[in-house]
GROMACS .gro file of C-alpha atoms in nm:
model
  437
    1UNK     CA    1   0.000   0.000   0.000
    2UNK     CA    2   0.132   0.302  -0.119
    3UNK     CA    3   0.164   0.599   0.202
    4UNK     CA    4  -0.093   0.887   0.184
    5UNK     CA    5   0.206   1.113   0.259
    6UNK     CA    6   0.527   1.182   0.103
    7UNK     CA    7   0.747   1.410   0.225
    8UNK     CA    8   1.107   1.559   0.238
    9UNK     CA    9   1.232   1.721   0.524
   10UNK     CA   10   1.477   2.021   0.573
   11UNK     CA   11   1.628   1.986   0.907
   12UNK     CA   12   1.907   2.148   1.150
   13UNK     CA   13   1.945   1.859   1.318
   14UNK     CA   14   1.958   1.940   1.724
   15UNK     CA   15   1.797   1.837   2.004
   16UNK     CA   16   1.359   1.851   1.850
   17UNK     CA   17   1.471   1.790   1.493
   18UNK     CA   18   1.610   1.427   1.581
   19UNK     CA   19   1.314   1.357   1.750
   20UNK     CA   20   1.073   1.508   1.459
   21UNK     CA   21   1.367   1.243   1.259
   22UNK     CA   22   1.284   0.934   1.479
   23UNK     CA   23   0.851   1.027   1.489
   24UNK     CA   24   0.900   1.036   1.091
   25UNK     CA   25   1.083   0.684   1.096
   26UNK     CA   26   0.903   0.550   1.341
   27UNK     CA   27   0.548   0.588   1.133
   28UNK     CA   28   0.385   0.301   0.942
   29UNK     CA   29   0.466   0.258   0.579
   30UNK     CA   30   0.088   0.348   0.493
   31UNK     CA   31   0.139   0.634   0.723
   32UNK     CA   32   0.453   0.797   0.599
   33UNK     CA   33   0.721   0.800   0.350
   34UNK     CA   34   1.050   1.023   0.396
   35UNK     CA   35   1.170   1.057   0.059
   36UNK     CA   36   1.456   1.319   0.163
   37UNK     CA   37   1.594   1.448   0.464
   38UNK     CA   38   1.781   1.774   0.337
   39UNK     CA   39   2.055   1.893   0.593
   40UNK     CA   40   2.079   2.279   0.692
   41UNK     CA   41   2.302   2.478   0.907
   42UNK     CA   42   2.090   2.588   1.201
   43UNK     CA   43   2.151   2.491   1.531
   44UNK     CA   44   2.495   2.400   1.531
   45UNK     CA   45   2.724   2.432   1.218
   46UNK     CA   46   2.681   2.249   0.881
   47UNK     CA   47   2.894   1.971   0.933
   48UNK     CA   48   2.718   1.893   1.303
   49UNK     CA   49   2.385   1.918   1.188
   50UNK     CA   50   2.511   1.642   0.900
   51UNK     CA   51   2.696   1.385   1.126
   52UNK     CA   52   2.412   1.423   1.355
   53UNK     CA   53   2.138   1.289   1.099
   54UNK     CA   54   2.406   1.002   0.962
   55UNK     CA   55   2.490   0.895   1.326
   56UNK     CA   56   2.069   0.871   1.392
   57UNK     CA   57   2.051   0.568   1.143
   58UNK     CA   58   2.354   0.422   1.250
   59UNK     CA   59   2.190   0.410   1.615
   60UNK     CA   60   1.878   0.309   1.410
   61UNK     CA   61   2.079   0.032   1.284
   62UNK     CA   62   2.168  -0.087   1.624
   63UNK     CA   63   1.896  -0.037   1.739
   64UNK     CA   64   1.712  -0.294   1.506
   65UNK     CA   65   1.998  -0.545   1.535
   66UNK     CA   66   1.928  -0.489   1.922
   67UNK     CA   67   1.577  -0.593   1.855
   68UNK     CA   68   1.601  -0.902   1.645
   69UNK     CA   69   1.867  -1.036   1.879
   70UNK     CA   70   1.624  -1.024   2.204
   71UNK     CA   71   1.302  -1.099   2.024
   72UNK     CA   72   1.136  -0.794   2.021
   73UNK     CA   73   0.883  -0.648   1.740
   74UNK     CA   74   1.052  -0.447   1.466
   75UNK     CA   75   0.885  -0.121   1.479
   76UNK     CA   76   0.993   0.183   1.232
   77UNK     CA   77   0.757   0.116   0.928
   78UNK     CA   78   0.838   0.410   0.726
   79UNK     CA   79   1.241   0.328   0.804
   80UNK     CA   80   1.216  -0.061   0.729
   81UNK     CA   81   1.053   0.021   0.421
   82UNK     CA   82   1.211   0.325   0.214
   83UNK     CA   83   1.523   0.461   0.180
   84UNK     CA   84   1.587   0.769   0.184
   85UNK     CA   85   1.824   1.061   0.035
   86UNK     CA   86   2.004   1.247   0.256
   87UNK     CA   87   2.183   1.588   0.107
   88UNK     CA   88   2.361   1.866   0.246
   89UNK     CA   89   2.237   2.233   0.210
   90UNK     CA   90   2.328   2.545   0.263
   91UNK     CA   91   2.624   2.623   0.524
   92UNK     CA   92   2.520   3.058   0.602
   93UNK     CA   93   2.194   3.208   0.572
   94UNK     CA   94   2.143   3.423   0.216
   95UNK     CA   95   2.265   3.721   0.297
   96UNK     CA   96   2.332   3.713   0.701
   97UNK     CA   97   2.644   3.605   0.941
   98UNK     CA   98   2.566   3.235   1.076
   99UNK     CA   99   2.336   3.212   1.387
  100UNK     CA  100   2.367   2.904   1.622
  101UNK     CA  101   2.198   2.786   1.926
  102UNK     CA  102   2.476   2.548   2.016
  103UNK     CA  103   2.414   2.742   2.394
  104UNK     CA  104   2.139   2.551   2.407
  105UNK     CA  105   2.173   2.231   2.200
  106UNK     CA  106   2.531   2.156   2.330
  107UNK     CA  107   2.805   2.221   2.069
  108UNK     CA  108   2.751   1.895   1.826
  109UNK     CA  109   2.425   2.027   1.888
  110UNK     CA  110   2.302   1.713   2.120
  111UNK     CA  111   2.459   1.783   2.490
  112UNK     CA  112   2.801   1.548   2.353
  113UNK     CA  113   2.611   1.266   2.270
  114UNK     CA  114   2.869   1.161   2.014
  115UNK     CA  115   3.144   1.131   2.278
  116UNK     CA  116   2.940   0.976   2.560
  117UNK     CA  117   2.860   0.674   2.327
  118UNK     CA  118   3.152   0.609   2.090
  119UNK     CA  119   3.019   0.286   2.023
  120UNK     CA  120   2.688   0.471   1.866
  121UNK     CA  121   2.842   0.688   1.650
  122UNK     CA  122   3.005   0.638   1.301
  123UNK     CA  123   3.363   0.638   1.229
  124UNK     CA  124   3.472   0.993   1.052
  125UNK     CA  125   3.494   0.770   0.682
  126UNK     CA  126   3.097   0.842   0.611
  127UNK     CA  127   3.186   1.200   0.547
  128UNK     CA  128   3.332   1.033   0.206
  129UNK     CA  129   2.960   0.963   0.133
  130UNK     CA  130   2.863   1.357   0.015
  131UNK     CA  131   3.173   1.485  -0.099
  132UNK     CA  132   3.377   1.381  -0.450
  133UNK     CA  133   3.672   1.414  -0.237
  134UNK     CA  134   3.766   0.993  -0.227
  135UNK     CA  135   3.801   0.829   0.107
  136UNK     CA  136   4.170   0.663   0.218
  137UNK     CA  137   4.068   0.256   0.143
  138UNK     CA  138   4.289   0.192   0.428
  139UNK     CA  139   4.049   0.375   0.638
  140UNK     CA  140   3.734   0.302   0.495
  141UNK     CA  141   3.494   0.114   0.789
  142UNK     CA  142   3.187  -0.030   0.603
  143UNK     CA  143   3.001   0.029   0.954
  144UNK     CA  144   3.032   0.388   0.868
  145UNK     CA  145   2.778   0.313   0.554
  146UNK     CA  146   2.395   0.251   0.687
  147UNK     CA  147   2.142   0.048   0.454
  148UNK     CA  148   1.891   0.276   0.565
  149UNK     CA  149   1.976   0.611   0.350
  150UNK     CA  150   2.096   0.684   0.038
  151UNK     CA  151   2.376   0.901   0.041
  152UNK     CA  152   2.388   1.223  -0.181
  153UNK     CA  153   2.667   1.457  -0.377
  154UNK     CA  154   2.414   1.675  -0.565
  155UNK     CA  155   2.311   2.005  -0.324
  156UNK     CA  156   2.037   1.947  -0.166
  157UNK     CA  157   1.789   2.213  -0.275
  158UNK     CA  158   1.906   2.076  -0.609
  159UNK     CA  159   1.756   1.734  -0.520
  160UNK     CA  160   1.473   1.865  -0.363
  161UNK     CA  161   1.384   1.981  -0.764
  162UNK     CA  162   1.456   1.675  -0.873
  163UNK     CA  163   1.213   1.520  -0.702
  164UNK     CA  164   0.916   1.758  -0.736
  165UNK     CA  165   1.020   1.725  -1.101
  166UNK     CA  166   0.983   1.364  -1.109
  167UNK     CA  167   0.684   1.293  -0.926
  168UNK     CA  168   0.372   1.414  -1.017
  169UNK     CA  169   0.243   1.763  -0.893
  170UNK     CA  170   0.117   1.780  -0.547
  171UNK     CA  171   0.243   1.461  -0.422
  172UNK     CA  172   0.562   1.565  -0.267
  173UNK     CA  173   0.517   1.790   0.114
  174UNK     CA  174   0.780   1.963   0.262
  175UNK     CA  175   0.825   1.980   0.615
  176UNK     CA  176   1.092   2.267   0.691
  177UNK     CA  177   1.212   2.251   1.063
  178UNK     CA  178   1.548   2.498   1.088
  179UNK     CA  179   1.592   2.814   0.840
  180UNK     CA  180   1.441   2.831   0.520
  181UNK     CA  181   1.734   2.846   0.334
  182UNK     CA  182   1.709   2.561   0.164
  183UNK     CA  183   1.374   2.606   0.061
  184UNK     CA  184   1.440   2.949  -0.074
  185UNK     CA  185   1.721   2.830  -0.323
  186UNK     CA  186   1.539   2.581  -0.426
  187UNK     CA  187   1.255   2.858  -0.521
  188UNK     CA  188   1.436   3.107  -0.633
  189UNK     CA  189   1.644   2.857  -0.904
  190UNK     CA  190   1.295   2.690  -1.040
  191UNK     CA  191   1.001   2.868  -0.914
  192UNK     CA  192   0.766   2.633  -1.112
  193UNK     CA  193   0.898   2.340  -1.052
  194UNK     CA  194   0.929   2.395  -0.711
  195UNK     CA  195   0.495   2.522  -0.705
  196UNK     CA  196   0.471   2.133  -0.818
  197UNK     CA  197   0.508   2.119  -0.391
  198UNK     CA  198   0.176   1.971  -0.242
  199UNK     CA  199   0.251   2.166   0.077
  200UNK     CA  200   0.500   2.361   0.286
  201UNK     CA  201   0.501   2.329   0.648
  202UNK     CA  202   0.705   2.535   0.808
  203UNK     CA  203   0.798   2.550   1.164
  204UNK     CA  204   0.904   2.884   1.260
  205UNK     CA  205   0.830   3.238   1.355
  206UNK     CA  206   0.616   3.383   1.672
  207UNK     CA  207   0.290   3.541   1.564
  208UNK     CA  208   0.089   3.654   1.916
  209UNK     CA  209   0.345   3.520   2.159
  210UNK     CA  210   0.700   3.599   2.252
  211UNK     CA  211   0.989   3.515   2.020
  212UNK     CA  212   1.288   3.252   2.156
  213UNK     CA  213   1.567   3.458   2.000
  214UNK     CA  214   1.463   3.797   2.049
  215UNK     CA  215   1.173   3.950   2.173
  216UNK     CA  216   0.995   3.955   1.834
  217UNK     CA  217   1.176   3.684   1.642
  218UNK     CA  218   1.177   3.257   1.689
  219UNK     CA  219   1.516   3.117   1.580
  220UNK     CA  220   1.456   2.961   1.258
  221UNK     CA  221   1.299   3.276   1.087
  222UNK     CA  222   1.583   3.470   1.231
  223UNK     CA  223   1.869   3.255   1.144
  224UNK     CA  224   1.747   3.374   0.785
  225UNK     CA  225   1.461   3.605   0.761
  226UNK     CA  226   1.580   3.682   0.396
  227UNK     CA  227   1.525   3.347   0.267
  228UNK     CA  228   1.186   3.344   0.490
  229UNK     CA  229   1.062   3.653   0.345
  230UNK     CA  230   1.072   3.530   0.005
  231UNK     CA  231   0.927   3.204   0.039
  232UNK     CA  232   0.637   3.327   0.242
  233UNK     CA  233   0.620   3.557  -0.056
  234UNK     CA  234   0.533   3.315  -0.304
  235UNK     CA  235   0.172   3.257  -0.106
  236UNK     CA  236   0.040   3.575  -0.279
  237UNK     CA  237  -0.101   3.639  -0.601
  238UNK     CA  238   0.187   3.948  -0.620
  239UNK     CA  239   0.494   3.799  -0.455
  240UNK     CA  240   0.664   4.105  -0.538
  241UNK     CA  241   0.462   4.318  -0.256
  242UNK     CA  242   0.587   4.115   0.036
  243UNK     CA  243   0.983   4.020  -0.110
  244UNK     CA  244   1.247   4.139   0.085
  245UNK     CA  245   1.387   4.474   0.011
  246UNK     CA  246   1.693   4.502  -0.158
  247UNK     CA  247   1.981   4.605   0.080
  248UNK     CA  248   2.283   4.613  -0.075
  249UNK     CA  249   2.251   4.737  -0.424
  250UNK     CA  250   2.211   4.374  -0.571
  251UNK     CA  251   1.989   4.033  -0.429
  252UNK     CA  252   2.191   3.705  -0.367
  253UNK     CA  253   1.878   3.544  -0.555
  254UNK     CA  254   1.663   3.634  -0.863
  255UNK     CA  255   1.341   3.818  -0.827
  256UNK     CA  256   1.025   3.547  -0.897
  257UNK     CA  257   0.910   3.554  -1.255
  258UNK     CA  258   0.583   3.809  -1.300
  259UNK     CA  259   0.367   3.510  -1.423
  260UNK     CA  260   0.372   3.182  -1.196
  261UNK     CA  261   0.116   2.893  -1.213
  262UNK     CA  262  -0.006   2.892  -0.905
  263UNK     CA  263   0.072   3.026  -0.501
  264UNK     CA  264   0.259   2.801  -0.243
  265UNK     CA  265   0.002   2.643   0.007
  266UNK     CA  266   0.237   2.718   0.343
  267UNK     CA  267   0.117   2.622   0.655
  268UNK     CA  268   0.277   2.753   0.966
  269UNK     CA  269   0.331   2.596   1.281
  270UNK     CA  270   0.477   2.874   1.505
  271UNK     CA  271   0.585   2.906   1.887
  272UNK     CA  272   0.199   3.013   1.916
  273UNK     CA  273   0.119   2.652   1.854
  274UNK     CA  274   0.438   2.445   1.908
  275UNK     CA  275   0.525   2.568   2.299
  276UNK     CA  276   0.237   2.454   2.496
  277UNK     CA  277   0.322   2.066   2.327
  278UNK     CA  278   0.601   1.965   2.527
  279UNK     CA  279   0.828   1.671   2.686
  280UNK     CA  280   0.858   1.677   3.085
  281UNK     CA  281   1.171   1.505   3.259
  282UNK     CA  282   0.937   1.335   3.491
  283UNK     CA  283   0.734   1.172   3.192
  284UNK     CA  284   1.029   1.081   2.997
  285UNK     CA  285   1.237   0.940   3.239
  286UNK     CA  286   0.969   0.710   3.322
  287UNK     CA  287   0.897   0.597   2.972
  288UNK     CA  288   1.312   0.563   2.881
  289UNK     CA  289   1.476   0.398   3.225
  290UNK     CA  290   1.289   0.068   3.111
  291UNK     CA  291   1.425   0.051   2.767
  292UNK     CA  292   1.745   0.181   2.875
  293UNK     CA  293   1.813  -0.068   3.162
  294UNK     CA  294   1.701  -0.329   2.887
  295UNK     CA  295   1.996  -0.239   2.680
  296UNK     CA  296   1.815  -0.035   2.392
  297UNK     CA  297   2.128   0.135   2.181
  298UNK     CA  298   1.784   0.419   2.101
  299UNK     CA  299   1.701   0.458   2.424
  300UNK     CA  300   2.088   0.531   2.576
  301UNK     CA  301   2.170   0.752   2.295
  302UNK     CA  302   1.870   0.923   2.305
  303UNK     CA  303   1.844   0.948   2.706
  304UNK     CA  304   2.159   1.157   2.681
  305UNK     CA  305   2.105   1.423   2.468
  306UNK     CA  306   1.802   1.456   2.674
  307UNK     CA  307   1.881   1.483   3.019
  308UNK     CA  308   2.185   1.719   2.921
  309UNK     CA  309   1.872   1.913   2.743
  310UNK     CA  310   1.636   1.885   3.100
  311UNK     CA  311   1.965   1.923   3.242
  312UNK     CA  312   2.011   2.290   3.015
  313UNK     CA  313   1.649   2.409   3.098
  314UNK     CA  314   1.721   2.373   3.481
  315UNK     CA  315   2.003   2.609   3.442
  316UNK     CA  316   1.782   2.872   3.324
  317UNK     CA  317   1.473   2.831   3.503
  318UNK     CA  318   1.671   2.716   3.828
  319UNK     CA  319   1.606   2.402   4.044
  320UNK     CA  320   1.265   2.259   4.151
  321UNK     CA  321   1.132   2.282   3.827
  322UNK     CA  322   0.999   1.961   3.665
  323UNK     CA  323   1.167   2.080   3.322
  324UNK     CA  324   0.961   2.064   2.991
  325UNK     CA  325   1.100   2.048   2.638
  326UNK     CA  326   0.875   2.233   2.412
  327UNK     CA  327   0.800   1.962   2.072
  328UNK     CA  328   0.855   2.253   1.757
  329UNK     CA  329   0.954   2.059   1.533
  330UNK     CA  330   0.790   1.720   1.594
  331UNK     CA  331   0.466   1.860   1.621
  332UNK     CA  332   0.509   1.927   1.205
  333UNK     CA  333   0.591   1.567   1.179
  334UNK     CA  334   0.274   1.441   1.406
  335UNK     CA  335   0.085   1.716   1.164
  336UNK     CA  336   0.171   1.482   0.856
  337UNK     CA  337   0.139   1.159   1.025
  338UNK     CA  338  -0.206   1.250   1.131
  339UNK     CA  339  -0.304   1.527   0.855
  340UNK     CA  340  -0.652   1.421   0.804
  341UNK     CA  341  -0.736   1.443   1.197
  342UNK     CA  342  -1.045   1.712   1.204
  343UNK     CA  343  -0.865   1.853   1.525
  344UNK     CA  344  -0.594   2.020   1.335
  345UNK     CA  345  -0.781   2.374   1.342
  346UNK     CA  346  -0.629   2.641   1.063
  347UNK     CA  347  -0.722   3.026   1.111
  348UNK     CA  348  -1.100   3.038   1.045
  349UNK     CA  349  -0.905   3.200   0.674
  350UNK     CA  350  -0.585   3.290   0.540
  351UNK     CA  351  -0.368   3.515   0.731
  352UNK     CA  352  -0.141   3.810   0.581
  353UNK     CA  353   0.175   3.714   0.780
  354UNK     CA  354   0.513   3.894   0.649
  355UNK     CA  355   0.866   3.892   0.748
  356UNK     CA  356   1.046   4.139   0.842
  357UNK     CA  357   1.399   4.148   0.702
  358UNK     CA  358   1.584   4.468   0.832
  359UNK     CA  359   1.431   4.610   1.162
  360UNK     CA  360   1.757   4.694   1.368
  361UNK     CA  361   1.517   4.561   1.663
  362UNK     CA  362   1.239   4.345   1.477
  363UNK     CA  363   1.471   4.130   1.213
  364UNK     CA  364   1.260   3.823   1.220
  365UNK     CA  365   0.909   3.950   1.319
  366UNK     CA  366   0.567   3.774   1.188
  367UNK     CA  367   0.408   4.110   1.108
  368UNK     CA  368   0.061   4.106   1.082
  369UNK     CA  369  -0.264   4.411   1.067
  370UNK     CA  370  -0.418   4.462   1.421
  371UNK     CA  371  -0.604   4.710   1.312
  372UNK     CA  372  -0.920   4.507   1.207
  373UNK     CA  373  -1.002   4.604   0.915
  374UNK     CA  374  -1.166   4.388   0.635
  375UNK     CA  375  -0.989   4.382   0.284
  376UNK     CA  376  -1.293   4.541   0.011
  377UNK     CA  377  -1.197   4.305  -0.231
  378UNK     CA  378  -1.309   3.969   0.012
  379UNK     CA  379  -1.651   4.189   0.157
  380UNK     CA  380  -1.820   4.280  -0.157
  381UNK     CA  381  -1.885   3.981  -0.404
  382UNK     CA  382  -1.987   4.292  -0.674
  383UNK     CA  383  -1.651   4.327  -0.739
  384UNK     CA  384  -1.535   3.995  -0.869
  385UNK     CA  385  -1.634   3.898  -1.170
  386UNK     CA  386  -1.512   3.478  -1.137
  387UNK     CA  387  -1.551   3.496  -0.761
  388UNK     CA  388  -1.350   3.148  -0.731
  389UNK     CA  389  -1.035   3.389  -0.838
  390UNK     CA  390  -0.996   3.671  -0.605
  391UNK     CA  391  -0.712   3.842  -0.875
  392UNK     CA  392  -1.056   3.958  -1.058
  393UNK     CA  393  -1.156   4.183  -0.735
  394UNK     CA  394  -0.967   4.483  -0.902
  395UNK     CA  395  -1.225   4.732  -0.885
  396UNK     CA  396  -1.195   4.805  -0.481
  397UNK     CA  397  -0.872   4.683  -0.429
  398UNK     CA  398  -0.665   4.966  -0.438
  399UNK     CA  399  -0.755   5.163  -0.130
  400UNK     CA  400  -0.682   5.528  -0.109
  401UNK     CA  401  -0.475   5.568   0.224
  402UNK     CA  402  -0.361   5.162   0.181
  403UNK     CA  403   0.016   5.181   0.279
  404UNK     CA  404   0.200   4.886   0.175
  405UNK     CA  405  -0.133   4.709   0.034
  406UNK     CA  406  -0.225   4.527   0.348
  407UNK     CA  407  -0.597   4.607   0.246
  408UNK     CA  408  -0.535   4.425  -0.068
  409UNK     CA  409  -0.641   4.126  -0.216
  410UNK     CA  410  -0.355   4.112  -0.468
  411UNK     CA  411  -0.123   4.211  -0.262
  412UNK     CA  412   0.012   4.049   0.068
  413UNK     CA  413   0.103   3.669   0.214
  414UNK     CA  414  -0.182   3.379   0.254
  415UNK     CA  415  -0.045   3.166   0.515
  416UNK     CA  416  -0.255   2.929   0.671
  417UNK     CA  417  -0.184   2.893   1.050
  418UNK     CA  418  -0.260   2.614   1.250
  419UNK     CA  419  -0.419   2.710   1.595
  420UNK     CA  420  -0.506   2.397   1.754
  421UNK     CA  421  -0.402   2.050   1.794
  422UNK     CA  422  -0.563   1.688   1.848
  423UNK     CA  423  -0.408   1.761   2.215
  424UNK     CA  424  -0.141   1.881   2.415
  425UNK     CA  425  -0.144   1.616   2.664
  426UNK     CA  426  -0.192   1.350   2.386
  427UNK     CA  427   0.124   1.426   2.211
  428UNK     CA  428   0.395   1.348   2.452
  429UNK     CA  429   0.233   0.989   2.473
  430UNK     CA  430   0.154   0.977   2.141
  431UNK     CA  431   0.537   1.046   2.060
  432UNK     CA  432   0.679   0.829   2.294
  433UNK     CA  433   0.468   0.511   2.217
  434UNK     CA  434   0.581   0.567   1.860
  435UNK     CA  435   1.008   0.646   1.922
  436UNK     CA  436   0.989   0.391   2.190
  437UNK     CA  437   0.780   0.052   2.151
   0.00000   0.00000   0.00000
């Protein structure tokens, strides 16, 4: 049975990405496919973020070996049965200086993980694997090389066209969990091929709550609000009224073509949403220290990164708190696994969200109109002559007074963000049955 969702996922693998990675692989065939896990800068430098995602299927690996050998079920549908491309992306933001959060994620980007279980990690030869730069054969260790990916030379917003280009339109979503970087190059070189997308779900940004970066701005938006700003653009039927200004004389990346065939469906999963669905020591411990005193390569591996996590949150919230791990970027994942859940509740309609790209204070910021006003163009049906195609409201569209078009139809973002959940207290359990059988 073929899965009902296909996706590719751009990821800066730290602490939430790995386990929005292990949700993804744990799913059922039927459920979920990876096709692509494209590697970003993000949390921790390029190179981190990349051994981090290979040494995840060499625990994998392990871990089923672990399995087989004491008798136990073989979960990990979606990871038994495809395969995989993993690529490496971008290594800066487009036009920015590099921001980490290795303060927070440890600086391999999970708490030393890596040197706390040698025997978990891959030896240094898989970095042969992406580059055309050819290993020493006298050092080459064939444990380095896991069945369960296919390894990748080609960039990967480059592959990430390849495959839209390949498959038939709108069967291909992807889930981007660190900066858009990716995404955006991957736009800007083939806008149409890259509309062939089913769906772009993005986690990132901080619409009526507090930012995590600054006091406007979550991390991923602001690790490149450049390359956010124009792929949030392409949701409107003028991408050129929300692009990012031009700064310094000349763009890193072409402006969109006038005429595209259609706007990016984005849906956005930020802190508004993503916060309240978290992980608590307490809960985990009790769910891991089982598996873990069993001898579960998954559960050691992942038990440290974790605690040095709770362990991180303690330090800044002080003692006596029962810390909680908020679940950004697996709540995308649990989005996809369970997309046609009625509980998943979108803004009642779309919402005109835009980046801002060069606030000395607000870099980062979802902007969006407080002021509560309706747009002419979606009030009066009189002005549309095919009212299935809201470019033909052109008669009331242009308001006098209307700086920067925000009472537009044309003009302005359509991002459609999700609001509420199947449950916050359902998704900790739900995540742990799955990563954890």
């Amino acid at each position: 049975m073929a899965p009902k969702n296909r996706i590719i996922i751009d990821t800066d693998p730290g602490v939430d990405d790995v386990l929005a990675l292990l949700l993804a692989l744990s799913a059922s065939p039927e459920e979920l496919e990876v096709a692509m896990i494209s590697v970003s800068y993000g949390n921790v430098p390029l190179h981190n973020c990349l051994r981090n995602v290979v040494a995840l299927f060499h625990v994998l690996e392990k871990e089923m070996e672990w399995r087989e050998s004491t008798g136990r079920g073989q979960p990990y549908g979606a990871l038994r049965a495809y395969k995989p491309i993993v690529a490496i992306g971008a290594e800066h933001a487009l036009e920015d200086e590099i921001l980490m959060a290795d303060h927070f994620h440890g600086a391999d980007g999970l708490h030393g993980v890596h040197e706390a279980h040698p025997h978990l990690s891959p030896s240094d030869t898989w970095r042969s694997l992406f580059t055309d730069v050819p290993a020493d054969p006298a050092q080459t260790d064939p444990s380095s090389y896991s069945k369960f990916f296919t390894p990748s030379k080609t960039p990967a917003h480059k592959e990430m066209l390849r495959l839209l280009k390949e498959n038939p339109g709108d069967t291909i979503t992807i889930v981007a969990i660190g900066p858009l970087t990716n995404v955006a190059l991957a736009a800007a070189e083939d806008p149409e091929t890259f509309l062939r997308v089913k769906e772009l779900v993005v986690m990132g940004g901080a619409v009526t709550c507090e930012g995590n970066i600054t006091p406007c701005a979550e991390f991923n938006t602001y690790a490149d609000a450049v390359a956010a700003a124009r792929v949030f653009a392409l949701t409107s039927y003028t991408p050129s009224s929300t692009m990012p200004p031009v700064i310094h004389g000349k763009s890193v990346l072409p402006a969109y073509p006038t005429k595209l065939p259609r706007q990016l469906k984005l849906t956005l999963f930020p802190l508004d949403i993503t916060t309240p669905h978290e992980v608590t020591r307490k809960f985990f411990d009790s769910r891991i220290k089982p598996l873990k005193e069993s001898g579960s390569p998954l559960a050691q591996w992942t038990d440290t990164f974790m605690t040095g996590t709770f362990n991180k949150i303690d330090s800044i919230l002080g003692e006596g708190h029962n810390a909680g791990l908020s679940l950004h970027d697996p709540l995308t994942i649990w989005y996809m696994i369970e997309r046609d859940n009625p509980a998943w509740k979108p803004t009642p309609k779309f919402e005109d969200i835009r980046i801002e790209t060069c606030g000395q204070w607000t870099k980062g910021m979802h902007v969006v109109d407080r002021r509560g006003r309706a747009k002419p163009g979606e009030q009066s049906s009189a002005v549309m002559t095919n009212p299935e195609d809201p470019m033909d409201a052109v008669m009331l569209d242009d308001v006098p007074g209307d700086t920067m078009g925000w009472l537009s139809v044309k003009k302005g973002n359509r991002i459609n963000r999700v609001v509420e959940s199947p449950g916050v207290d359902l998704f900790p359990e739900e995540l742990m049955r799955r990563l954890f059988v």
